[in-house]
N, CA, C and O atoms as a printed pandas DataFrame, in Angstrom:
     atom_number atom_name residue_name chain_id  residue_number  x_coord  y_coord  z_coord
0              1         N          UNK        A               1  129.292   64.251   28.709
1              2        CA          UNK        A               1  128.400   65.374   28.732
2              3         C          UNK        A               1  128.048   65.823   27.319
3              4         O          UNK        A               1  126.935   66.288   27.077
4              5         N          UNK        A               2  128.965   65.692   26.407
5              6        CA          UNK        A               2  128.692   66.072   25.031
6              7         C          UNK        A               2  127.634   65.171   24.433
7              8         O          UNK        A               2  126.834   65.620   23.613
8              9         N          UNK        A               3  127.613   63.905   24.829
9             10        CA          UNK        A               3  126.611   62.989   24.301
10            11         C          UNK        A               3  125.224   63.346   24.819
11            12         O          UNK        A               3  124.234   63.109   24.127
12            13         N          UNK        A               4  125.133   63.903   26.006
13            14        CA          UNK        A               4  123.842   64.256   26.561
14            15         C          UNK        A               4  123.248   65.465   25.841
15            16         O          UNK        A               4  122.035   65.510   25.633
16            17         N          UNK        A               5  124.061   66.440   25.458
17            18        CA          UNK        A               5  123.577   67.631   24.772
18            19         C          UNK        A               5  123.132   67.306   23.354
19            20         O          UNK        A               5  122.177   67.903   22.857
20            21         N          UNK        A               6  123.798   66.380   22.704
21            22        CA          UNK        A               6  123.461   66.052   21.317
22            23         C          UNK        A               6  122.046   65.499   21.191
23            24         O          UNK        A               6  121.318   65.953   20.309
24            25         N          UNK        A               7  121.607   64.539   22.025
25            26        CA          UNK        A               7  120.216   64.063   21.921
26            27         C          UNK        A               7  119.203   65.153   22.251
27            28         O          UNK        A               7  118.131   65.211   21.649
28            29         N          UNK        A               8  119.545   66.025   23.216
29            30        CA          UNK        A               8  118.634   67.124   23.535
30            31         C          UNK        A               8  118.489   68.060   22.337
31            32         O          UNK        A               8  117.385   68.504   22.023
32            33         N          UNK        A               9  119.595   68.355   21.675
33            34        CA          UNK        A               9  119.571   69.229   20.510
34            35         C          UNK        A               9  118.765   68.596   19.384
35            36         O          UNK        A               9  117.978   69.270   18.719
36            37         N          UNK        A              10  118.965   67.295   19.173
37            38        CA          UNK        A              10  118.211   66.606   18.122
38            39         C          UNK        A              10  116.723   66.603   18.439
39            40         O          UNK        A              10  115.895   66.831   17.557
40            41         N          UNK        A              11  116.385   66.345   19.693
41            42        CA          UNK        A              11  114.958   66.308   20.049
42            43         C          UNK        A              11  114.333   67.699   19.912
43            44         O          UNK        A              11  113.194   67.834   19.465
44            45         N          UNK        A              12  115.089   68.732   20.302
45            46        CA          UNK        A              12  114.580   70.097   20.129
46            47         C          UNK        A              12  114.416   70.440   18.652
47            48         O          UNK        A              12  113.403   71.012   18.248
48            49         N          UNK        A              13  115.425   70.085   17.845
49            50        CA          UNK        A              13  115.336   70.352   16.407
50            51         C          UNK        A              13  114.167   69.600   15.784
51            52         O          UNK        A              13  113.417   70.164   14.988
52            53         N          UNK        A              14  114.011   68.332   16.142
53            54        CA          UNK        A              14  112.899   67.545   15.599
54            55         C          UNK        A              14  111.551   68.140   16.004
55            56         O          UNK        A              14  110.622   68.208   15.199
56            57         N          UNK        A              15  111.459   68.567   17.253
57            58        CA          UNK        A              15  110.200   69.129   17.739
58            59         C          UNK        A              15  109.864   70.416   16.994
59            60         O          UNK        A              15  108.766   70.559   16.456
60            61         N          UNK        A              16  110.809   71.349   16.963
61            62        CA          UNK        A              16  110.533   72.639   16.324
62            63         C          UNK        A              16  110.471   72.526   14.808
63            64         O          UNK        A              16  109.714   73.256   14.168
64            65         N          UNK        A              17  111.240   71.638   14.233
65            66        CA          UNK        A              17  111.190   71.440   12.786
66            67         C          UNK        A              17  109.833   70.867   12.384
67            68         O          UNK        A              17  109.266   71.264   11.366
68            69         N          UNK        A              18  109.314   69.939   13.180
69            70        CA          UNK        A              18  107.987   69.373   12.910
70            71         C          UNK        A              18  106.901   70.433   13.007
71            72         O          UNK        A              18  106.007   70.495   12.162
72            73         N          UNK        A              19  106.981   71.277   14.050
73            74        CA          UNK        A              19  106.009   72.362   14.187
74            75         C          UNK        A              19  106.126   73.348   13.029
75            76         O          UNK        A              19  105.122   73.812   12.489
76            77         N          UNK        A              20  107.370   73.662   12.656
77            78        CA          UNK        A              20  107.591   74.596   11.551
78            79         C          UNK        A              20  107.044   74.028   10.248
79            80         O          UNK        A              20  106.412   74.749    9.476
80            81         N          UNK        A              21  107.281   72.743    9.996
81            82        CA          UNK        A              21  106.794   72.129    8.757
82            83         C          UNK        A              21  105.266   72.104    8.734
83            84         O          UNK        A              21  104.664   72.362    7.691
84            85         N          UNK        A              22  104.633   71.798    9.866
85            86        CA          UNK        A              22  103.163   71.787    9.888
86            87         C          UNK        A              22  102.624   73.203    9.679
87            88         O          UNK        A              22  101.629   73.390    8.979
88            89         N          UNK        A              23  103.280   74.201   10.285
89            90        CA          UNK        A              23  102.880   75.594   10.069
90            91         C          UNK        A              23  103.053   75.985    8.608
91            92         O          UNK        A              23  102.188   76.641    8.028
92            93         N          UNK        A              24  104.168   75.583    8.016
93            94        CA          UNK        A              24  104.445   75.905    6.618
94            95         C          UNK        A              24  103.417   75.256    5.697
95            96         O          UNK        A              24  102.912   75.905    4.781
96            97         N          UNK        A              25  103.107   74.000    5.925
97            98        CA          UNK        A              25  102.113   73.308    5.094
98            99         C          UNK        A              25  100.725   73.922    5.251
99           100         O          UNK        A              25   99.995   74.067    4.270
100          101         N          UNK        A              26  100.361   74.279    6.472
101          102        CA          UNK        A              26   99.063   74.924    6.695
102          103         C          UNK        A              26   98.998   76.260    5.969
103          104         O          UNK        A              26   97.993   76.583    5.336
104          105         N          UNK        A              27  100.073   77.035    6.065
105          106        CA          UNK        A              27  100.117   78.328    5.380
106          107         C          UNK        A              27  100.027   78.151    3.873
107          108         O          UNK        A              27   99.314   78.893    3.197
108          109         N          UNK        A              28  100.746   77.170    3.348
109          110        CA          UNK        A              28  100.699   76.924    1.907
110          111         C          UNK        A              28   99.303   76.524    1.455
111          112         O          UNK        A              28   98.843   76.966    0.403
112          113         N          UNK        A              29   98.624   75.691    2.238
113          114        CA          UNK        A              29   97.266   75.280    1.878
114          115         C          UNK        A              29   96.324   76.478    1.849
115          116         O          UNK        A              29   95.509   76.613    0.936
116          117         N          UNK        A              30   96.442   77.353    2.863
117          118        CA          UNK        A              30   95.575   78.531    2.910
118          119         C          UNK        A              30   95.871   79.468    1.746
119          120         O          UNK        A              30   94.950   79.945    1.083
120          121         N          UNK        A              31   97.147   79.733    1.494
121          122        CA          UNK        A              31   97.520   80.640    0.410
122          123         C          UNK        A              31   97.154   80.062   -0.945
123          124         O          UNK        A              31   96.736   80.798   -1.839
124          125         N          UNK        A              32   97.306   78.757   -1.110
125          126        CA          UNK        A              32   96.940   78.129   -2.378
126          127         C          UNK        A              32   95.447   78.278   -2.613
127          128         O          UNK        A              32   95.018   78.553   -3.734
128          129         N          UNK        A              33   94.653   78.098   -1.567
129          130        CA          UNK        A              33   93.205   78.284   -1.696
130          131         C          UNK        A              33   92.861   79.708   -2.082
131          132         O          UNK        A              33   92.004   79.936   -2.936
132          133         N          UNK        A              34   93.539   80.683   -1.444
133          134        CA          UNK        A              34   93.298   82.083   -1.786
134          135         C          UNK        A              34   93.701   82.373   -3.219
135          136         O          UNK        A              34   92.986   83.071   -3.938
136          137         N          UNK        A              35   94.840   81.844   -3.640
137          138        CA          UNK        A              35   95.293   82.078   -5.011
138          139         C          UNK        A              35   94.344   81.457   -6.025
139          140         O          UNK        A              35   94.048   82.061   -7.056
140          141         N          UNK        A              36   93.865   80.247   -5.731
141          142        CA          UNK        A              36   92.914   79.612   -6.643
142          143         C          UNK        A              36   91.621   80.413   -6.725
143          144         O          UNK        A              36   91.036   80.549   -7.800
144          145         N          UNK        A              37   91.174   80.947   -5.583
145          146        CA          UNK        A              37   89.961   81.761   -5.583
146          147         C          UNK        A              37   90.175   83.027   -6.405
147          148         O          UNK        A              37   89.312   83.407   -7.196
148          149         N          UNK        A              38   91.318   83.680   -6.223
149          150        CA          UNK        A              38   91.609   84.895   -6.992
150          151         C          UNK        A              38   91.723   84.579   -8.479
151          152         O          UNK        A              38   91.264   85.355   -9.317
152          153         N          UNK        A              39   92.326   83.454   -8.806
153          154        CA          UNK        A              39   92.463   83.055  -10.207
154          155         C          UNK        A              39   91.093   82.786  -10.819
155          156         O          UNK        A              39   90.828   83.187  -11.952
156          157         N          UNK        A              40   90.217   82.105  -10.069
157          158        CA          UNK        A              40   88.856   81.845  -10.547
158          159         C          UNK        A              40   88.097   83.153  -10.736
159          160         O          UNK        A              40   87.381   83.325  -11.723
160          161         N          UNK        A              41   88.256   84.079   -9.781
161          162        CA          UNK        A              41   87.604   85.381   -9.914
162          163         C          UNK        A              41   88.109   86.114  -11.146
163          164         O          UNK        A              41   87.328   86.747  -11.857
164          165         N          UNK        A              42   89.415   86.031  -11.404
165          166        CA          UNK        A              42   89.992   86.693  -12.572
166          167         C          UNK        A              42   89.439   86.091  -13.860
167          168         O          UNK        A              42   89.126   86.822  -14.800
168          169         N          UNK        A              43   89.316   84.769  -13.913
169          170        CA          UNK        A              43   88.773   84.116  -15.111
170          171         C          UNK        A              43   87.318   84.532  -15.317
171          172         O          UNK        A              43   86.907   84.823  -16.440
172          173         N          UNK        A              44   86.534   84.560  -14.230
173          174        CA          UNK        A              44   85.139   84.987  -14.347
174          175         C          UNK        A              44   85.046   86.441  -14.780
175          176         O          UNK        A              44   84.195   86.788  -15.600
176          177         N          UNK        A              45   85.919   87.305  -14.236
177          178        CA          UNK        A              45   85.935   88.712  -14.640
178          179         C          UNK        A              45   86.265   88.833  -16.117
179          180         O          UNK        A              45   85.653   89.627  -16.831
180          181         N          UNK        A              46   87.226   88.053  -16.575
181          182        CA          UNK        A              46   87.621   88.097  -17.983
182          183         C          UNK        A              46   86.463   87.665  -18.879
183          184         O          UNK        A              46   86.231   88.270  -19.926
184          185         N          UNK        A              47   85.734   86.622  -18.473
185          186        CA          UNK        A              47   84.586   86.155  -19.258
186          187         C          UNK        A              47   83.477   87.203  -19.278
187          188         O          UNK        A              47   82.886   87.469  -20.324
188          189         N          UNK        A              48   83.195   87.801  -18.110
189          190        CA          UNK        A              48   82.159   88.840  -18.061
190          191         C          UNK        A              48   82.551   90.036  -18.906
191          192         O          UNK        A              48   81.724   90.581  -19.637
192          193         N          UNK        A              49   83.811   90.448  -18.811
193          194        CA          UNK        A              49   84.284   91.584  -19.593
194          195         C          UNK        A              49   84.176   91.294  -21.079
195          196         O          UNK        A              49   83.760   92.161  -21.849
196          197         N          UNK        A              50   84.539   90.103  -21.489
197          198        CA          UNK        A              50   84.443   89.728  -22.896
198          199         C          UNK        A              50   82.983   89.761  -23.355
199          200         O          UNK        A              50   82.690   90.218  -24.460
200          201         N          UNK        A              51   82.075   89.280  -22.514
201          202        CA          UNK        A              51   80.652   89.297  -22.863
202          203         C          UNK        A              51   80.153   90.734  -23.000
203          204         O          UNK        A              51   79.401   91.039  -23.926
204          205         N          UNK        A              52   80.564   91.621  -22.086
205          206        CA          UNK        A              52   80.125   93.011  -22.147
206          207         C          UNK        A              52   80.715   93.733  -23.355
207          208         O          UNK        A              52   80.037   94.549  -23.978
208          209         N          UNK        A              53   81.955   93.442  -23.686
209          210        CA          UNK        A              53   82.579   94.073  -24.850
210          211         C          UNK        A              53   81.868   93.641  -26.126
211          212         O          UNK        A              53   81.618   94.465  -27.005
212          213         N          UNK        A              54   81.544   92.364  -26.233
213          214        CA          UNK        A              54   80.823   91.879  -27.418
214          215         C          UNK        A              54   79.444   92.535  -27.495
215          216         O          UNK        A              54   79.004   92.924  -28.577
216          217         N          UNK        A              55   78.763   92.658  -26.359
217          218        CA          UNK        A              55   77.457   93.321  -26.344
218          219         C          UNK        A              55   77.585   94.777  -26.763
219          220         O          UNK        A              55   76.755   95.281  -27.519
220          221         N          UNK        A              56   78.616   95.453  -26.276
221          222        CA          UNK        A              56   78.837   96.851  -26.640
222          223         C          UNK        A              56   79.119   96.989  -28.130
223          224         O          UNK        A              56   78.619   97.916  -28.768
224          225         N          UNK        A              57   79.902   96.092  -28.685
225          226        CA          UNK        A              57   80.198   96.131  -30.122
226          227         C          UNK        A              57   78.917   95.951  -30.931
227          228         O          UNK        A              57   78.711   96.644  -31.928
228          229         N          UNK        A              58   78.064   95.034  -30.514
229          230        CA          UNK        A              58   76.808   94.803  -31.231
230          231         C          UNK        A              58   75.904   96.030  -31.149
231          232         O          UNK        A              58   75.289   96.415  -32.144
232          233         N          UNK        A              59   75.821   96.647  -29.967
233          234        CA          UNK        A              59   74.982   97.838  -29.808
234          235         C          UNK        A              59   75.507   98.983  -30.664
235          236         O          UNK        A              59   74.727   99.661  -31.331
236          237         N          UNK        A              60   76.814   99.207  -30.653
237          238        CA          UNK        A              60   77.397  100.293  -31.447
238          239         C          UNK        A              60   77.189  100.034  -32.935
239          240         O          UNK        A              60   76.850  100.955  -33.677
240          241         N          UNK        A              61   77.386   98.799  -33.381
241          242        CA          UNK        A              61   77.171   98.477  -34.795
242          243         C          UNK        A              61   75.709   98.694  -35.177
243          244         O          UNK        A              61   75.421   99.191  -36.266
244          245         N          UNK        A              62   74.794   98.329  -34.297
245          246        CA          UNK        A              62   73.370   98.550  -34.571
246          247         C          UNK        A              62   73.057  100.033  -34.679
247          248         O          UNK        A              62   72.316  100.453  -35.568
248          249         N          UNK        A              63   73.624  100.830  -33.770
249          250        CA          UNK        A              63   73.402  102.275  -33.838
250          251         C          UNK        A              63   73.970  102.871  -35.120
251          252         O          UNK        A              63   73.361  103.762  -35.714
252          253         N          UNK        A              64   75.117  102.393  -35.545
253          254        CA          UNK        A              64   75.719  102.895  -36.787
254          255         C          UNK        A              64   74.818  102.581  -37.969
255          256         O          UNK        A              64   74.598  103.436  -38.827
256          257         N          UNK        A              65   74.299  101.371  -38.021
257          258        CA          UNK        A              65   73.407  100.991  -39.130
258          259         C          UNK        A              65   72.129  101.828  -39.100
259          260         O          UNK        A              65   71.656  102.281  -40.142
260          261         N          UNK        A              66   71.570  102.031  -37.901
261          262        CA          UNK        A              66   70.355  102.844  -37.788
262          263         C          UNK        A              66   70.627  104.279  -38.219
263          264         O          UNK        A              66   69.845  104.860  -38.973
264          265         N          UNK        A              67   71.735  104.859  -37.743
265          266        CA          UNK        A              67   72.062  106.238  -38.127
266          267         C          UNK        A              67   72.337  106.345  -39.621
267          268         O          UNK        A              67   71.968  107.341  -40.243
268          269         N          UNK        A              68   72.968  105.352  -40.198
269          270        CA          UNK        A              68   73.211  105.354  -41.643
270          271         C          UNK        A              68   71.881  105.304  -42.403
271          272         O          UNK        A              68   71.701  105.998  -43.404
272          273         N          UNK        A              69   70.959  104.479  -41.916
273          274        CA          UNK        A              69   69.635  104.405  -42.545
274          275         C          UNK        A              69   68.883  105.718  -42.441
275          276         O          UNK        A              69   68.247  106.147  -43.404
276          277         N          UNK        A              70   68.950  106.364  -41.273
277          278        CA          UNK        A              70   68.293  107.666  -41.110
278          279         C          UNK        A              70   68.923  108.687  -42.044
279          280         O          UNK        A              70   68.220  109.499  -42.647
280          281         N          UNK        A              71   70.250  108.649  -42.167
281          282        CA          UNK        A              71   70.933  109.573  -43.084
282          283         C          UNK        A              71   70.526  109.345  -44.527
283          284         O          UNK        A              71   70.315  110.305  -45.268
284          285         N          UNK        A              72   70.414  108.106  -44.933
285          286        CA          UNK        A              72   69.980  107.797  -46.306
286          287         C          UNK        A              72   68.530  108.225  -46.519
287          288         O          UNK        A              72   68.183  108.764  -47.570
288          289         N          UNK        A              73   67.696  107.985  -45.526
289          290        CA          UNK        A              73   66.292  108.381  -45.621
290          291         C          UNK        A              73   66.165  109.899  -45.713
291          292         O          UNK        A              73   65.381  110.415  -46.510
292          293         N          UNK        A              74   66.935  110.608  -44.898
293          294        CA          UNK        A              74   66.916  112.072  -44.933
294          295         C          UNK        A              74   67.458  112.581  -46.261
295          296         O          UNK        A              74   66.971  113.581  -46.789
296          297         N          UNK        A              75   68.461  111.902  -46.803
297          298        CA          UNK        A              75   69.026  112.293  -48.095
298          299         C          UNK        A              75   68.035  112.152  -49.232
299          300         O          UNK        A              75   68.119  112.884  -50.218
300          301         N          UNK        A              76   67.098  111.226  -49.114
301          302        CA          UNK        A              76   66.090  111.069  -50.173
302          303         C          UNK        A              76   65.088  112.223  -50.166
303          304         O          UNK        A              76   64.461  112.494  -51.190
304          305         N          UNK        A              77   64.924  112.910  -49.025
305          306        CA          UNK        A              77   64.025  114.059  -48.970
306          307         C          UNK        A              77   64.653  115.312  -49.571
307          308         O          UNK        A              77   63.944  116.194  -50.056
308          309         N          UNK        A              78   65.967  115.392  -49.539
309          310        CA          UNK        A              78   66.674  116.565  -50.059
310          311         C          UNK        A              78   67.646  116.134  -51.152
311          312         O          UNK        A              78   68.841  115.998  -50.888
312          313         N          UNK        A              79   67.161  115.917  -52.370
313          314        CA          UNK        A              79   68.045  115.430  -53.433
314          315         C          UNK        A              79   69.073  116.469  -53.883
315          316         O          UNK        A              79   70.060  116.120  -54.530
316          317         N          UNK        A              80   68.849  117.744  -53.546
317          318        CA          UNK        A              80   69.802  118.771  -53.975
318          319         C          UNK        A              80   71.066  118.790  -53.107
319          320         O          UNK        A              80   72.064  119.403  -53.486
320          321         N          UNK        A              81   71.030  118.134  -51.963
321          322        CA          UNK        A              81   72.209  118.087  -51.099
322          323         C          UNK        A              81   73.280  117.205  -51.731
323          324         O          UNK        A              81   72.990  116.289  -52.501
324          325         N          UNK        A              82   74.509  117.509  -51.383
325          326        CA          UNK        A              82   75.631  116.674  -51.840
326          327         C          UNK        A              82   75.528  115.291  -51.199
327          328         O          UNK        A              82   74.993  115.163  -50.097
328          329         N          UNK        A              83   76.032  114.256  -51.871
329          330        CA          UNK        A              83   76.005  112.916  -51.254
330          331         C          UNK        A              83   76.831  112.895  -49.962
331          332         O          UNK        A              83   77.968  113.367  -49.933
332          333         N          UNK        A              84   76.260  112.359  -48.930
333          334        CA          UNK        A              84   76.942  112.246  -47.636
334          335         C          UNK        A              84   76.629  113.377  -46.682
335          336         O          UNK        A              84   76.922  113.267  -45.492
336          337         N          UNK        A              85   76.040  114.470  -47.168
337          338        CA          UNK        A              85   75.740  115.605  -46.288
338          339         C          UNK        A              85   74.715  115.213  -45.228
339          340         O          UNK        A              85   74.822  115.625  -44.073
340          341         N          UNK        A              86   73.736  114.427  -45.618
341          342        CA          UNK        A              86   72.721  114.010  -44.640
342          343         C          UNK        A              86   73.339  113.100  -43.569
343          344         O          UNK        A              86   72.940  113.146  -42.405
344          345         N          UNK        A              87   74.304  112.283  -43.964
345          346        CA          UNK        A              87   74.965  111.402  -42.993
346          347         C          UNK        A              87   75.809  112.217  -42.012
347          348         O          UNK        A              87   75.854  111.918  -40.819
348          349         N          UNK        A              88   76.467  113.237  -42.525
349          350        CA          UNK        A              88   77.256  114.118  -41.647
350          351         C          UNK        A              88   76.336  114.838  -40.676
351          352         O          UNK        A              88   76.650  114.954  -39.491
352          353         N          UNK        A              89   75.198  115.325  -41.169
353          354        CA          UNK        A              89   74.239  116.015  -40.312
354          355         C          UNK        A              89   73.726  115.089  -39.206
355          356         O          UNK        A              89   73.653  115.498  -38.047
356          357         N          UNK        A              90   73.377  113.870  -39.542
357          358        CA          UNK        A              90   72.899  112.906  -38.544
358          359         C          UNK        A              90   74.008  112.597  -37.533
359          360         O          UNK        A              90   73.733  112.482  -36.339
360          361         N          UNK        A              91   75.258  112.460  -37.995
361          362        CA          UNK        A              91   76.385  112.209  -37.088
362          363         C          UNK        A              91   76.593  113.350  -36.114
363          364         O          UNK        A              91   76.825  113.122  -34.926
364          365         N          UNK        A              92   76.512  114.586  -36.611
365          366        CA          UNK        A              92   76.680  115.759  -35.742
366          367         C          UNK        A              92   75.542  115.823  -34.723
367          368         O          UNK        A              92   75.770  116.124  -33.552
368          369         N          UNK        A              93   74.327  115.541  -35.168
369          370        CA          UNK        A              93   73.188  115.549  -34.243
370          371         C          UNK        A              93   73.370  114.478  -33.164
371          372         O          UNK        A              93   73.101  114.734  -31.990
372          373         N          UNK        A              94   73.822  113.288  -33.547
373          374        CA          UNK        A              94   74.053  112.216  -32.566
374          375         C          UNK        A              94   75.133  112.619  -31.564
375          376         O          UNK        A              94   74.998  112.362  -30.368
376          377         N          UNK        A              95   76.200  113.249  -32.049
377          378        CA          UNK        A              95   77.277  113.700  -31.148
378          379         C          UNK        A              95   76.759  114.758  -30.183
379          380         O          UNK        A              95   77.098  114.729  -29.000
380          381         N          UNK        A              96   75.942  115.693  -30.670
381          382        CA          UNK        A              96   75.380  116.729  -29.796
382          383         C          UNK        A              96   74.437  116.132  -28.747
383          384         O          UNK        A              96   74.412  116.589  -27.605
384          385         N          UNK        A              97   73.668  115.121  -29.128
385          386        CA          UNK        A              97   72.772  114.469  -28.161
386          387         C          UNK        A              97   73.579  113.782  -27.062
387          388         O          UNK        A              97   73.247  113.897  -25.882
388          389         N          UNK        A              98   74.630  113.073  -27.442
389          390        CA          UNK        A              98   75.475  112.388  -26.452
390          391         C          UNK        A              98   76.171  113.398  -25.552
391          392         O          UNK        A              98   76.262  113.194  -24.341
392          393         N          UNK        A              99   76.663  114.486  -26.135
393          394        CA          UNK        A              99   77.342  115.526  -25.350
394          395         C          UNK        A              99   76.379  116.141  -24.334
395          396         O          UNK        A              99   76.734  116.324  -23.169
396          397         N          UNK        A             100   75.142  116.462  -24.784
397          398        CA          UNK        A             100   74.152  117.049  -23.880
398          399         C          UNK        A             100   73.766  116.063  -22.781
399          400         O          UNK        A             100   73.589  116.455  -21.628
400          401         N          UNK        A             101   73.639  114.803  -23.129
401          402        CA          UNK        A             101   73.289  113.789  -22.132
402          403         C          UNK        A             101   74.373  113.670  -21.063
403          404         O          UNK        A             101   74.071  113.596  -19.872
404          405         N          UNK        A             102   75.634  113.650  -21.491
405          406        CA          UNK        A             102   76.739  113.519  -20.526
406          407         C          UNK        A             102   76.882  114.764  -19.668
407          408         O          UNK        A             102   77.228  114.676  -18.490
408          409         N          UNK        A             103   76.615  115.928  -20.259
409          410        CA          UNK        A             103   76.791  117.172  -19.512
410          411         C          UNK        A             103   75.691  117.359  -18.474
411          412         O          UNK        A             103   75.964  117.831  -17.371
412          413         N          UNK        A             104   74.469  117.003  -18.800
413          414        CA          UNK        A             104   73.339  117.296  -17.923
414          415         C          UNK        A             104   72.826  116.090  -17.137
415          416         O          UNK        A             104   71.790  116.180  -16.478
416          417         N          UNK        A             105   73.527  114.983  -17.197
417          418        CA          UNK        A             105   73.050  113.840  -16.404
418          419         C          UNK        A             105   73.853  113.664  -15.137
419          420         O          UNK        A             105   73.583  112.751  -14.357
């Protein structure tokens, strides 16, 4: 009788182990696909973010150069002002414009 139970146990183990392994492999394939998709999305997000940061740096640098030029131009109209006063005035005006835009938009 012990010999009869052993083959039944082996056949049951083989059957359920095979089903479990196929379920495990299917789950791994699905999860691996999801992880690869998330990883690809993360890489694309990183590239887009890097592109936007570089664009923002270029825009800010351009604005700084323009504001510096306006300050120098304004300083040439008022030679009695101390050096740098026109640049400070332009900076304060730019800050007030940004503050008003953020407050009222």
